[in-house]
Short mmCIF file of C-alpha atoms in Angstrom, two decimals:
data_model
loop_
_atom_site.label_atom_id
_atom_site.label_comp_id
_atom_site.label_asym_id
_atom_site.label_seq_id
_atom_site.Cartn_x
_atom_site.Cartn_y
_atom_site.Cartn_z
CA MET O 1 0.00 0.00 0.00
CA GLN O 2 1.19 3.43 -0.79
CA GLY O 3 0.74 6.38 1.48
CA GLN O 4 -0.62 9.64 0.24
CA GLU O 5 1.84 11.86 2.06
CA SER O 6 5.24 11.37 3.64
CA ALA O 7 5.41 10.36 7.28
CA LEU O 8 6.21 12.91 9.95
CA PRO O 9 9.94 13.19 10.53
CA THR O 10 10.97 12.02 13.95
CA ASN O 11 14.25 11.65 15.82
CA GLU O 12 12.64 10.75 19.09
CA LYS O 13 12.91 7.44 20.92
CA HIS O 14 9.88 5.37 21.81
CA GLU O 15 9.51 7.06 25.19
CA ALA O 16 7.25 9.65 23.57
CA ALA O 17 4.17 10.68 25.51
CA ASN O 18 0.64 9.62 24.61
CA SER O 19 -0.69 11.51 21.65
CA VAL O 20 -4.34 11.17 22.54
CA SER O 21 -5.85 10.56 25.96
CA GLU O 22 -7.89 7.42 26.63
CA VAL O 23 -11.57 8.02 25.97
CA ASP O 24 -14.71 5.97 26.07
CA GLU O 25 -16.38 4.41 23.05
CA LYS O 26 -18.36 7.52 22.21
CA GLY O 27 -15.23 9.66 22.03
CA HIS O 28 -15.75 11.87 25.06
CA ASP O 29 -13.03 13.94 26.71
CA ARG O 30 -10.85 14.30 23.67
CA GLN O 31 -7.84 16.55 23.66
CA SER O 32 -8.00 19.73 21.65
CA PRO O 33 -6.47 19.50 18.16
CA SER O 34 -3.69 21.89 19.08
CA GLN O 35 -2.76 19.83 22.14
CA ALA O 36 -2.89 16.58 20.19
CA SER O 37 -0.76 18.06 17.41
CA ALA O 38 1.89 19.18 19.87
CA GLU O 39 2.19 15.70 21.40
CA PHE O 40 1.60 13.52 18.36
CA ASP O 41 4.24 10.96 17.39
CA PRO O 42 3.23 8.84 14.38
CA VAL O 43 5.74 6.11 15.28
CA THR O 44 4.32 5.31 18.72
CA TYR O 45 0.71 6.52 18.59
CA HIS O 46 -0.73 3.04 17.92
CA GLU O 47 1.18 1.65 20.92
CA HIS O 48 0.35 4.37 23.43
CA ASN O 49 -3.30 4.30 22.41
CA ALA O 50 -3.60 0.54 22.45
CA GLY O 51 -7.19 -0.58 22.11
CA ARG O 52 -8.43 2.76 20.75
CA LEU O 53 -7.22 3.81 17.32
CA VAL O 54 -8.42 6.61 15.07
CA ILE O 55 -8.99 4.93 11.71
CA ASP O 56 -11.21 7.35 9.77
CA PRO O 57 -9.26 10.25 8.13
CA GLU O 58 -12.06 12.71 8.90
CA GLU O 59 -11.98 11.81 12.59
CA ALA O 60 -8.19 12.21 12.49
CA LYS O 61 -8.67 15.84 11.46
CA ILE O 62 -10.87 16.40 14.51
CA GLU O 63 -8.60 14.61 16.99
CA PHE O 64 -5.17 15.61 15.68
CA GLY O 65 -5.88 18.80 13.78
CA GLU O 66 -5.73 19.52 10.06
CA THR O 67 -1.93 19.92 10.00
CA VAL O 68 -1.13 16.52 11.49
CA ALA O 69 -3.97 14.71 9.71
CA SER O 70 -2.83 16.00 6.32
CA ARG O 71 0.54 14.30 6.78
CA LEU O 72 -0.79 10.89 7.84
CA LYS O 73 -0.41 8.07 5.36
CA LEU O 74 -3.65 6.42 4.30
CA SER O 75 -4.68 3.14 2.69
CA ALA O 76 -4.72 2.97 -1.10
CA ASP O 77 -8.42 3.82 -1.23
CA GLY O 78 -7.97 6.74 1.18
CA THR O 79 -10.55 5.48 3.69
CA LYS O 80 -8.31 4.36 6.56
CA VAL O 81 -5.32 5.74 8.44
CA LEU O 82 -2.39 3.30 8.43
CA TRP O 83 -1.14 2.10 11.82
CA PRO O 84 1.75 1.77 12.23
CA GLN O 85 2.64 4.67 9.96
CA PRO O 86 5.08 3.41 7.30
CA THR O 87 8.44 5.15 7.05
CA ASP O 88 9.92 6.39 3.76
CA ASP O 89 12.42 3.49 3.74
CA PRO O 90 11.63 0.97 0.95
CA GLU O 91 12.99 -1.79 3.23
CA ASP O 92 10.27 -1.09 5.78
CA PRO O 93 8.09 -4.26 5.60
CA GLN O 94 5.00 -2.04 5.66
CA ASN O 95 6.17 -0.72 2.26
CA TRP O 96 6.80 -4.10 0.65
CA SER O 97 4.72 -5.16 -2.34
CA ASP O 98 1.58 -7.20 -1.73
CA PHE O 99 3.21 -10.19 -3.41
CA ARG O 100 6.26 -10.04 -1.15
CA LYS O 101 4.12 -9.68 1.97
CA HIS O 102 1.83 -12.55 1.10
CA PHE O 103 4.73 -14.80 0.13
CA GLN O 104 6.26 -14.27 3.58
CA LEU O 105 2.85 -14.96 5.13
CA LEU O 106 2.68 -18.19 3.12
CA ILE O 107 6.11 -19.28 4.38
CA VAL O 108 5.29 -18.66 8.05
CA THR O 109 1.90 -20.39 7.62
CA LEU O 110 3.54 -23.46 6.06
CA ALA O 111 6.01 -23.44 8.95
CA ALA O 112 3.18 -23.08 11.48
CA ILE O 113 1.62 -26.29 10.13
CA ALA O 114 4.71 -28.33 11.01
CA PRO O 115 4.62 -28.43 14.87
CA ASP O 116 1.12 -29.85 15.36
CA PHE O 117 1.40 -31.85 12.14
CA ASP O 118 4.51 -33.58 13.52
CA SER O 119 2.94 -34.04 16.96
CA ALA O 120 -0.24 -35.56 15.52
CA ILE O 121 1.55 -38.14 13.39
CA GLY O 122 1.55 -40.22 16.57
CA ILE O 123 -2.25 -40.14 16.58
CA ALA O 124 -2.41 -41.92 13.22
CA ASP O 125 0.25 -44.36 14.40
CA ILE O 126 -1.17 -44.99 17.88
CA PHE O 127 -2.23 -48.61 17.31
CA ALA O 128 0.88 -49.39 15.26
CA LEU O 129 3.11 -47.86 17.95
CA ALA O 130 1.37 -49.88 20.66
CA ASN O 131 2.07 -53.06 18.69
CA GLN O 132 5.65 -52.05 17.88
CA PHE O 133 6.60 -51.28 21.48
CA ASP O 134 4.35 -53.92 23.07
CA THR O 135 2.25 -51.55 25.15
CA THR O 136 -1.24 -50.02 25.23
CA THR O 137 -2.68 -47.10 23.29
CA GLY O 138 -3.33 -45.35 26.60
CA ARG O 139 0.36 -45.51 27.53
CA ILE O 140 1.38 -44.20 24.11
CA ASN O 141 -0.99 -41.25 24.52
CA ASN O 142 0.06 -40.50 28.09
CA LEU O 143 3.79 -40.90 27.55
CA THR O 144 4.25 -39.30 24.12
CA SER O 145 1.23 -37.41 22.74
CA ASN O 146 0.35 -35.49 25.89
CA TRP O 147 3.89 -34.48 26.81
CA SER O 148 4.82 -33.42 23.29
CA ILE O 149 1.72 -31.17 23.31
CA PHE O 150 2.76 -29.82 26.71
CA LEU O 151 6.23 -28.86 25.40
CA LEU O 152 4.76 -27.21 22.31
CA GLY O 153 3.60 -24.41 24.61
CA TRP O 154 6.83 -23.81 26.50
CA GLY O 155 9.09 -23.80 23.45
CA GLY O 156 7.37 -20.70 22.10
CA ILE O 157 8.05 -18.70 25.28
CA PHE O 158 11.82 -19.10 24.86
CA ALA O 159 11.64 -18.41 21.12
CA VAL O 160 10.01 -15.03 21.75
CA MET O 161 12.83 -13.98 24.08
CA LEU O 162 15.38 -14.71 21.35
CA MET O 163 13.33 -12.95 18.66
CA ARG O 164 13.28 -9.73 20.64
CA ARG O 165 17.07 -9.65 20.46
CA PHE O 166 18.03 -11.29 17.18
CA GLY O 167 15.00 -10.97 14.90
CA ARG O 168 12.40 -13.34 13.52
CA LEU O 169 14.23 -15.09 10.68
CA PRO O 170 17.31 -16.67 12.35
CA VAL O 171 15.32 -17.99 15.32
CA LEU O 172 12.73 -19.46 12.97
CA PHE O 173 15.44 -21.05 10.82
CA TYR O 174 17.49 -22.66 13.60
CA SER O 175 14.41 -23.93 15.44
CA GLN O 176 13.12 -25.70 12.33
CA VAL O 177 16.52 -27.24 11.60
CA LEU O 178 16.64 -28.67 15.14
CA SER O 179 13.04 -29.88 15.06
CA LEU O 180 13.75 -31.64 11.76
CA GLY O 181 16.65 -33.49 13.41
CA TRP O 182 14.45 -34.70 16.26
CA LEU O 183 11.75 -35.82 13.82
CA VAL O 184 14.32 -37.92 11.95
CA GLY O 185 15.13 -39.39 15.37
CA CYS O 186 11.47 -40.41 15.77
CA THR O 187 11.65 -42.13 12.39
CA PHE O 188 14.49 -44.43 13.41
CA ALA O 189 13.82 -44.74 17.18
CA PRO O 190 14.72 -48.29 18.28
CA ASN O 191 12.64 -48.29 21.48
CA LEU O 192 9.84 -46.44 23.24
CA ASN O 193 12.12 -44.34 25.47
CA THR O 194 14.10 -43.02 22.51
CA TYR O 195 10.91 -42.38 20.55
CA THR O 196 9.42 -40.46 23.50
CA ALA O 197 12.51 -38.28 23.93
CA MET O 198 12.72 -37.49 20.20
CA ARG O 199 9.02 -36.64 19.98
CA CYS O 200 9.11 -34.34 23.01
CA LEU O 201 12.24 -32.52 21.83
CA ASN O 202 10.65 -32.07 18.43
CA GLY O 203 7.60 -30.46 20.09
CA PHE O 204 9.72 -28.01 22.09
CA PHE O 205 11.73 -26.71 19.11
CA ALA O 206 9.13 -27.02 16.36
CA THR O 207 6.63 -24.61 17.96
CA THR O 208 8.50 -21.41 17.01
CA PRO O 209 6.37 -20.66 13.88
CA GLN O 210 3.27 -20.73 16.08
CA VAL O 211 4.53 -17.63 17.89
CA THR O 212 6.29 -16.03 14.91
CA GLY O 213 3.17 -15.48 12.84
CA LEU O 214 1.72 -12.67 14.95
CA PHE O 215 5.08 -10.88 14.78
CA VAL O 216 5.25 -11.27 11.00
CA VAL O 217 1.66 -10.17 10.37
CA THR O 218 1.99 -7.01 12.48
CA ASP O 219 5.43 -6.28 11.01
CA MET O 220 4.09 -6.26 7.45
CA PHE O 221 0.40 -5.37 7.47
CA PRO O 222 -1.40 -2.26 8.76
CA PHE O 223 -3.94 -2.55 11.55
CA HIS O 224 -7.08 -2.80 9.42
CA LEU O 225 -5.74 -5.88 7.56
CA GLN O 226 -4.22 -7.72 10.49
CA ALA O 227 -7.24 -9.77 11.59
CA ARG O 228 -7.75 -11.05 8.05
CA LYS O 229 -4.11 -12.12 7.75
CA LEU O 230 -4.12 -13.63 11.25
CA ASN O 231 -7.03 -15.74 10.05
CA ILE O 232 -4.78 -17.34 7.40
CA TRP O 233 -1.86 -17.99 9.75
CA THR O 234 -4.15 -19.29 12.51
CA MET O 235 -5.83 -21.64 10.06
CA GLY O 236 -2.42 -23.22 9.44
CA PHE O 237 -1.80 -24.42 12.97
CA ILE O 238 -5.45 -25.22 13.73
CA ILE O 239 -5.83 -27.45 10.67
CA SER O 240 -2.41 -29.11 11.04
CA PRO O 241 -3.19 -31.63 13.83
CA PHE O 242 -5.93 -33.08 11.64
CA LEU O 243 -3.86 -33.28 8.46
CA SER O 244 -1.48 -35.92 9.75
CA PRO O 245 -4.11 -38.38 11.10
CA PHE O 246 -6.00 -37.91 7.83
CA MET O 247 -3.02 -38.41 5.50
CA MET O 248 -0.89 -40.76 7.57
CA GLY O 249 -3.81 -42.95 8.58
CA PHE O 250 -4.08 -44.25 5.02
CA ILE O 251 -0.32 -44.78 4.86
CA VAL O 252 0.08 -46.63 8.16
CA ALA O 253 -2.76 -48.95 7.14
CA ARG O 254 -0.61 -50.20 4.26
CA ILE O 255 3.06 -49.81 5.21
CA ASN O 256 5.29 -49.48 8.28
CA TRP O 257 4.56 -46.59 10.69
CA ARG O 258 8.14 -45.30 10.29
CA TRP O 259 7.24 -44.08 6.82
CA THR O 260 4.78 -41.61 8.35
CA TYR O 261 7.58 -39.93 10.27
CA GLY O 262 9.76 -40.13 7.16
CA ILE O 263 7.13 -38.19 5.20
CA GLY O 264 6.84 -35.71 8.07
CA SER O 265 10.62 -35.25 7.90
CA ILE O 266 10.41 -34.55 4.18
CA TYR O 267 7.82 -31.84 4.85
CA GLY O 268 10.04 -30.42 7.59
CA LEU O 269 12.95 -30.29 5.14
CA PHE O 270 10.72 -28.48 2.64
CA VAL O 271 9.88 -25.85 5.30
CA VAL O 272 13.56 -25.40 6.20
CA LEU O 273 14.46 -24.87 2.54
CA MET O 274 11.62 -22.37 2.04
CA ILE O 275 12.85 -20.38 5.05
CA ALA O 276 16.49 -20.57 3.95
CA PHE O 277 15.98 -19.55 0.32
CA PHE O 278 12.94 -17.28 0.44
CA GLY O 279 12.38 -16.14 4.05
CA ARG O 280 13.00 -12.46 4.82
CA GLU O 281 13.57 -10.65 8.09
CA THR O 282 10.43 -8.66 8.90
CA MET O 283 11.68 -7.00 12.10
CA PHE O 284 12.19 -3.29 11.41
CA ASP O 285 13.41 -1.04 14.22
CA ARG O 286 11.22 1.91 13.30
CA LYS O 287 11.62 3.56 16.71
CA LEU O 288 15.32 4.18 16.17
CA PRO O 289 16.39 7.51 14.64
CA ASN O 290 18.02 5.38 11.94
CA PRO O 291 16.22 2.01 11.68
CA ARG O 292 19.27 0.53 9.95
CA PRO O 293 22.28 1.86 11.86
CA ASN O 294 24.72 -0.74 10.55
CA PRO O 295 25.86 -0.41 6.92
CA MET O 296 24.68 -3.20 4.65
CA PRO O 297 27.33 -5.41 3.01
CA ALA O 298 28.02 -4.62 -0.62
CA SER O 299 26.96 -8.12 -1.60
CA ARG O 300 23.24 -8.84 -1.33
CA LEU O 301 24.03 -12.55 -1.05
CA ARG O 302 26.30 -11.95 1.93
CA TYR O 303 23.62 -9.82 3.61
CA ARG O 304 21.05 -12.56 2.97
CA VAL O 305 23.27 -15.26 4.49
CA GLU O 306 24.24 -13.09 7.49
CA THR O 307 20.58 -12.28 8.17
CA LEU O 308 19.55 -15.95 7.95
CA LEU O 309 22.34 -17.14 10.24
CA GLY O 310 21.80 -14.37 12.80
CA VAL O 311 24.91 -12.26 12.23
CA THR O 312 22.84 -9.20 11.30
CA GLY O 313 20.57 -9.77 14.30
CA ALA O 314 23.56 -10.08 16.65
CA LYS O 315 24.88 -6.73 15.41
CA MET O 316 21.46 -5.12 15.94
CA ALA O 317 20.96 -6.62 19.41
CA LYS O 318 22.68 -3.70 21.14
CA TYR O 319 19.99 -1.35 19.81
CA ARG O 320 17.12 -3.57 20.98
CA ASP O 321 15.77 -4.79 24.30
CA THR O 322 18.32 -6.00 26.82
CA TRP O 323 18.38 -9.63 27.92
CA ARG O 324 16.70 -8.59 31.16
CA GLU O 325 13.88 -6.84 29.30
CA SER O 326 13.49 -9.76 26.90
CA VAL O 327 13.33 -12.39 29.62
CA PHE O 328 11.00 -10.54 31.97
CA ALA O 329 8.71 -9.04 29.32
CA ILE O 330 6.39 -12.03 29.45
CA LEU O 331 6.07 -11.78 33.24
CA ASN O 332 5.28 -8.11 32.86
CA VAL O 333 2.38 -8.90 30.55
CA VAL O 334 0.80 -12.11 31.83
CA TRP O 335 -0.69 -10.72 35.06
CA ARG O 336 -2.77 -8.01 33.35
CA PRO O 337 -6.39 -8.85 34.29
CA HIS O 338 -7.97 -8.44 30.85
CA LEU O 339 -5.28 -10.66 29.28
CA LEU O 340 -5.32 -13.30 32.01
CA ALA O 341 -9.11 -13.61 31.76
CA ILE O 342 -9.22 -14.10 28.01
CA LEU O 343 -6.29 -16.55 28.17
CA LEU O 344 -8.25 -18.72 30.62
CA PHE O 345 -11.24 -18.69 28.30
CA GLU O 346 -9.16 -19.58 25.22
CA ALA O 347 -7.28 -22.29 27.13
CA MET O 348 -10.52 -24.18 27.67
CA VAL O 349 -11.96 -23.54 24.20
CA PHE O 350 -8.84 -24.73 22.40
CA GLY O 351 -7.74 -27.22 25.04
CA PHE O 352 -10.84 -29.38 24.87
CA SER O 353 -10.58 -29.41 21.07
CA ILE O 354 -7.00 -30.75 21.41
CA GLY O 355 -8.44 -33.44 23.66
CA ILE O 356 -10.92 -34.37 20.95
CA ASN O 357 -8.13 -34.73 18.43
CA THR O 358 -6.04 -37.04 20.59
CA THR O 359 -8.91 -39.21 21.86
CA ASN O 360 -11.23 -39.47 18.85
CA ALA O 361 -8.88 -41.97 17.20
CA VAL O 362 -9.33 -44.16 20.28
CA PHE O 363 -13.13 -43.78 20.30
CA LEU O 364 -13.34 -44.51 16.58
CA GLY O 365 -10.96 -47.49 16.62
CA THR O 366 -12.19 -49.18 19.81
CA PRO O 367 -14.45 -52.17 19.03
CA GLN O 368 -18.16 -51.88 19.72
CA PRO O 369 -19.99 -51.40 22.01
CA GLU O 370 -17.50 -48.95 23.59
CA GLY O 371 -16.43 -47.44 20.25
CA TYR O 372 -17.28 -47.40 16.55
CA GLY O 373 -14.89 -50.19 15.58
CA PHE O 374 -13.55 -48.31 12.56
CA SER O 375 -10.73 -49.73 10.48
CA GLN O 376 -7.52 -47.74 10.02
CA PHE O 377 -8.95 -46.45 6.74
CA GLY O 378 -12.17 -45.41 8.44
CA ILE O 379 -10.34 -43.51 11.18
CA ALA O 380 -8.22 -41.70 8.60
CA GLY O 381 -11.28 -40.73 6.56
CA ALA O 382 -13.05 -39.38 9.65
CA TYR O 383 -10.24 -36.85 10.16
CA GLY O 384 -11.29 -35.17 6.92
CA THR O 385 -14.19 -33.68 8.90
CA PRO O 386 -12.25 -31.14 11.00
CA ILE O 387 -10.12 -30.20 7.98
CA VAL O 388 -13.18 -29.07 6.06
CA ALA O 389 -14.56 -27.43 9.21
CA VAL O 390 -11.44 -25.30 9.73
CA LEU O 391 -11.59 -24.13 6.11
CA ILE O 392 -15.22 -23.13 6.60
CA GLY O 393 -14.26 -21.36 9.84
CA GLU O 394 -11.53 -19.45 7.98
CA LEU O 395 -14.00 -18.17 5.40
CA LEU O 396 -16.61 -17.22 7.99
CA GLY O 397 -14.08 -15.61 10.30
CA ARG O 398 -12.42 -13.60 7.53
CA TYR O 399 -15.59 -11.75 6.56
CA PHE O 400 -17.19 -11.56 9.98
CA ASN O 401 -14.07 -10.08 11.63
CA ASP O 402 -13.85 -7.44 8.90
CA TRP O 403 -17.54 -6.65 9.31
CA VAL O 404 -17.17 -6.29 13.09
CA MET O 405 -14.17 -3.99 12.66
CA ASN O 406 -15.91 -1.74 10.13
CA PHE O 407 -19.13 -1.67 12.18
CA SER O 408 -17.17 -0.66 15.29
CA ILE O 409 -15.42 2.13 13.41
CA ARG O 410 -18.72 3.52 12.12
CA ARG O 411 -20.44 3.17 15.49
CA ASN O 412 -17.63 4.99 17.32
CA ASN O 413 -17.24 7.93 14.95
CA GLY O 414 -14.22 6.66 13.07
CA VAL O 415 -12.48 5.12 16.10
CA PHE O 416 -11.84 1.40 16.59
CA ILE O 417 -12.36 -0.06 20.09
CA ALA O 418 -10.54 -3.32 20.86
CA GLU O 419 -13.40 -4.91 22.80
CA SER O 420 -15.54 -5.02 19.65
CA ARG O 421 -13.40 -7.99 18.53
CA LEU O 422 -15.11 -10.08 21.20
CA TRP O 423 -18.51 -9.94 19.48
CA THR O 424 -17.23 -12.83 17.36
CA CYS O 425 -17.21 -15.02 20.48
CA TYR O 426 -21.01 -14.70 20.61
CA ILE O 427 -21.14 -16.63 17.34
CA ALA O 428 -18.47 -19.16 18.28
CA VAL O 429 -19.63 -20.30 21.72
CA PRO O 430 -23.18 -21.48 20.78
CA LEU O 431 -21.65 -23.41 17.88
CA TYR O 432 -19.07 -24.89 20.26
CA ILE O 433 -21.75 -26.08 22.71
CA CYS O 434 -23.86 -27.55 19.92
CA GLY O 435 -20.90 -29.36 18.39
CA PHE O 436 -19.68 -30.89 21.65
CA LEU O 437 -23.15 -32.10 22.67
CA VAL O 438 -23.80 -33.72 19.28
CA LEU O 439 -20.34 -35.32 19.32
CA GLY O 440 -20.88 -36.70 22.83
CA ALA O 441 -24.30 -38.06 21.91
CA SER O 442 -22.82 -39.68 18.79
CA PHE O 443 -20.25 -41.62 20.80
CA GLN O 444 -22.60 -42.63 23.61
CA LYS O 445 -25.70 -43.45 21.57
CA HIS O 446 -23.76 -44.73 18.53
CA LEU O 447 -25.58 -42.35 16.25
CA SER O 448 -24.92 -42.30 12.53
CA ILE O 449 -21.62 -41.20 11.06
CA GLY O 450 -23.43 -38.11 9.80
CA ALA O 451 -24.15 -37.03 13.38
CA LEU O 452 -20.52 -37.55 14.38
CA VAL O 453 -19.32 -35.56 11.38
CA MET O 454 -21.71 -32.68 12.09
CA GLY O 455 -20.83 -32.49 15.78
CA TRP O 456 -17.08 -32.60 15.23
CA GLY O 457 -17.26 -30.17 12.31
CA ILE O 458 -19.39 -27.58 14.12
CA ALA O 459 -17.07 -27.66 17.14
CA GLU O 460 -13.98 -27.03 15.00
CA VAL O 461 -15.64 -24.16 13.11
CA ALA O 462 -16.27 -22.56 16.51
CA VAL O 463 -12.65 -23.05 17.63
CA MET O 464 -11.34 -21.42 14.44
CA ILE O 465 -13.63 -18.38 14.73
CA ASN O 466 -13.00 -17.87 18.45
CA THR O 467 -9.22 -18.24 18.28
CA VAL O 468 -8.79 -15.54 15.63
CA ALA O 469 -10.93 -13.15 17.68
CA VAL O 470 -8.82 -13.78 20.79
CA TYR O 471 -5.54 -13.25 18.92
CA ALA O 472 -6.83 -10.02 17.36
CA TYR O 473 -8.19 -8.67 20.67
CA CYS O 474 -5.00 -9.38 22.61
CA ASN O 475 -2.87 -7.91 19.84
CA ASP O 476 -4.99 -4.74 19.82
CA CYS O 477 -4.61 -4.37 23.59
CA PHE O 478 -0.84 -5.02 23.67
CA PRO O 479 0.65 -3.87 20.35
CA ARG O 480 4.17 -3.63 21.84
CA ASN O 481 4.11 -7.27 22.93
CA GLN O 482 3.02 -9.34 19.95
CA GLY O 483 5.56 -12.03 20.75
CA GLU O 484 4.57 -12.37 24.39
CA ILE O 485 0.88 -12.39 23.44
CA SER O 486 1.43 -15.08 20.83
CA GLY O 487 3.57 -17.14 23.21
CA LEU O 488 1.04 -16.91 26.03
CA ILE O 489 -1.92 -17.87 23.84
CA ASN O 490 0.09 -20.78 22.48
CA LEU O 491 0.99 -21.83 26.02
CA ALA O 492 -2.60 -21.45 27.22
CA ARG O 493 -4.05 -23.64 24.49
CA THR O 494 -1.46 -26.40 25.01
CA LEU O 495 -1.75 -26.35 28.82
CA GLY O 496 -5.51 -26.51 28.39
CA GLY O 497 -5.26 -29.50 26.06
CA PHE O 498 -2.32 -31.70 26.99
CA SER O 499 -4.02 -33.24 30.02
CA VAL O 500 -7.43 -33.86 28.44
CA ALA O 501 -6.40 -37.19 26.92
CA TYR O 502 -5.57 -38.47 30.43
CA PHE O 503 -9.18 -38.33 31.59
CA GLN O 504 -11.45 -38.00 28.55
CA VAL O 505 -11.60 -41.63 27.43
CA PRO O 506 -11.81 -43.21 30.94
CA TRP O 507 -14.44 -40.66 31.96
CA ALA O 508 -16.54 -41.29 28.86
CA LEU O 509 -16.32 -45.06 29.27
CA LYS O 510 -17.40 -44.82 32.91
CA ASN O 511 -20.14 -42.17 32.80
CA GLY O 512 -20.92 -41.71 29.13
CA ALA O 513 -19.61 -39.37 26.44
CA ILE O 514 -22.61 -37.03 26.75
CA GLN O 515 -21.61 -36.20 30.32
CA THR O 516 -17.94 -35.83 29.38
CA PHE O 517 -18.41 -33.55 26.40
CA GLY O 518 -21.38 -31.81 28.02
CA VAL O 519 -19.36 -30.80 31.09
CA GLU O 520 -16.55 -29.54 28.87
CA ALA O 521 -19.02 -27.45 26.87
CA ALA O 522 -20.57 -26.16 30.11
CA ILE O 523 -17.16 -25.04 31.39
CA VAL O 524 -16.57 -23.07 28.19
CA ALA O 525 -20.07 -21.54 28.35
CA ALA O 526 -19.60 -20.50 31.98
CA LEU O 527 -16.22 -18.88 31.28
CA PHE O 528 -17.71 -17.09 28.29
CA LEU O 529 -20.54 -15.62 30.38
CA LEU O 530 -18.19 -14.60 33.18
CA ILE O 531 -15.40 -13.11 31.04
CA VAL O 532 -16.47 -11.80 27.64
CA PRO O 533 -19.36 -9.48 28.66
CA ALA O 534 -17.27 -8.19 31.60
CA LEU O 535 -14.39 -7.31 29.26
CA GLN O 536 -16.75 -5.55 26.88
CA LEU O 537 -18.21 -3.49 29.73
CA LYS O 538 -15.00 -2.74 31.64
CA GLY O 539 -12.32 -3.34 29.02
CA ALA O 540 -11.57 0.36 28.45
CA VAL O 541 -11.10 0.90 32.19
CA LEU O 542 -8.83 -2.15 32.46
CA ARG O 543 -6.78 -1.05 29.47
CA GLU O 544 -6.31 2.43 30.92
CA ARG O 545 -5.33 1.15 34.36
CA PHE O 546 -3.35 -1.97 33.46
CA GLY O 547 -2.16 -1.21 29.92
CA MET O 548 1.50 -0.97 28.96
#
């Protein structure tokens, strides 16, 4: 996108004061245009006014004054102010071509598929692994699946700390190289202990793309496009744990289970090569007086290699957050009440869906009357259901999130309020409850395959829609901490889900699947009623008091 005017010149650091005071949704208590103009800093405005952004150019004239508003860069159609304001540097990712931006988004989305895809290969192989290592499917789930999911969350926290110092690209590259090595280890593991160690290490290192995407999207795209692009990246890691049981289930039914991990390793190698040859560093230090203080090497190839391997990032580290700031940033964010509340809600929404993914293979493969008695082919085919559901959720979420954003801007006189993102949850939660109840009834009453497909599909549509809304809301509230937000949401969903497989199958066999899935749906509904309306009513107050 091209701006209509040049950005305001600035030599100030990011300690600039707020440009506009916090106001309520109707825009009361604004500063006078002259006062706003005197304090306005286009580089940091979107951070200091987190959760309340002036989007409409006409409203910008009222809030900032004609002089400042005339120098703001707008979207190509002239209807929206760009936040963050792009600089005049062609290397600023906000100024990249649409093709270059979307190609980088494609790379990080393909990479985001890998962690859960690798982790879920074990779901397709669960019966073959039990036979290979002479144990039960329950022990395979408890020892390998659950703990690899658990480590998926913690790996992202450490990746974010490194990205703050060295940039997105080198951390993404090295993490995927290491995760590929551990996946090859799973392929050739001679015993269960080795297999468990390799699978858990793969989970810890592979998860980096699942926290990189929010960084990359906000680095490249202006505010009004971010939710739509987050929808694409989020779709990647939500659909991935269903791809491997679907694809590998057909393979393991015909040939040795080790081939499934071999194919996963080939995909991992493909991701590594895409990052190495086509990945670009999206971190741009726009708050510095000179965003590129170190001279670039004369050779573009040398610069490309140095950026990929982290040499460029190591040179830039002295201009960025210190190690202390990088390590403690996540602790400085996590206790904020409005973030902690929505993380708890998302942990249950996503966590129970992870439980479904790890236990449905058991329900489907267990002989009747406890299960459906599906063959390996039948189980694999059933995993096509959530794949289609996530694609439907992506389409619905893309347009509904845009509609909510535009409606909020019109309703609030050209100003976007972060809490409006949460209206999407009102669509997701009823679908979630319906899906879980139908799925539970299908397992307990042995309803038709059509009922099982509808219940599972509706539940996954709800997860997709809700997760994008949560990512967008948290990002709007904490625009300086995209990495920490992404890491915490990733941790919340994995902590919410890794333990579900321990109790879901035994509970359903003892008391019935309707009770199991019904209680899980009730927990989500209760958290929704307690948290989402409260944030919509008091979110502005919480942002003003506990914002960063």
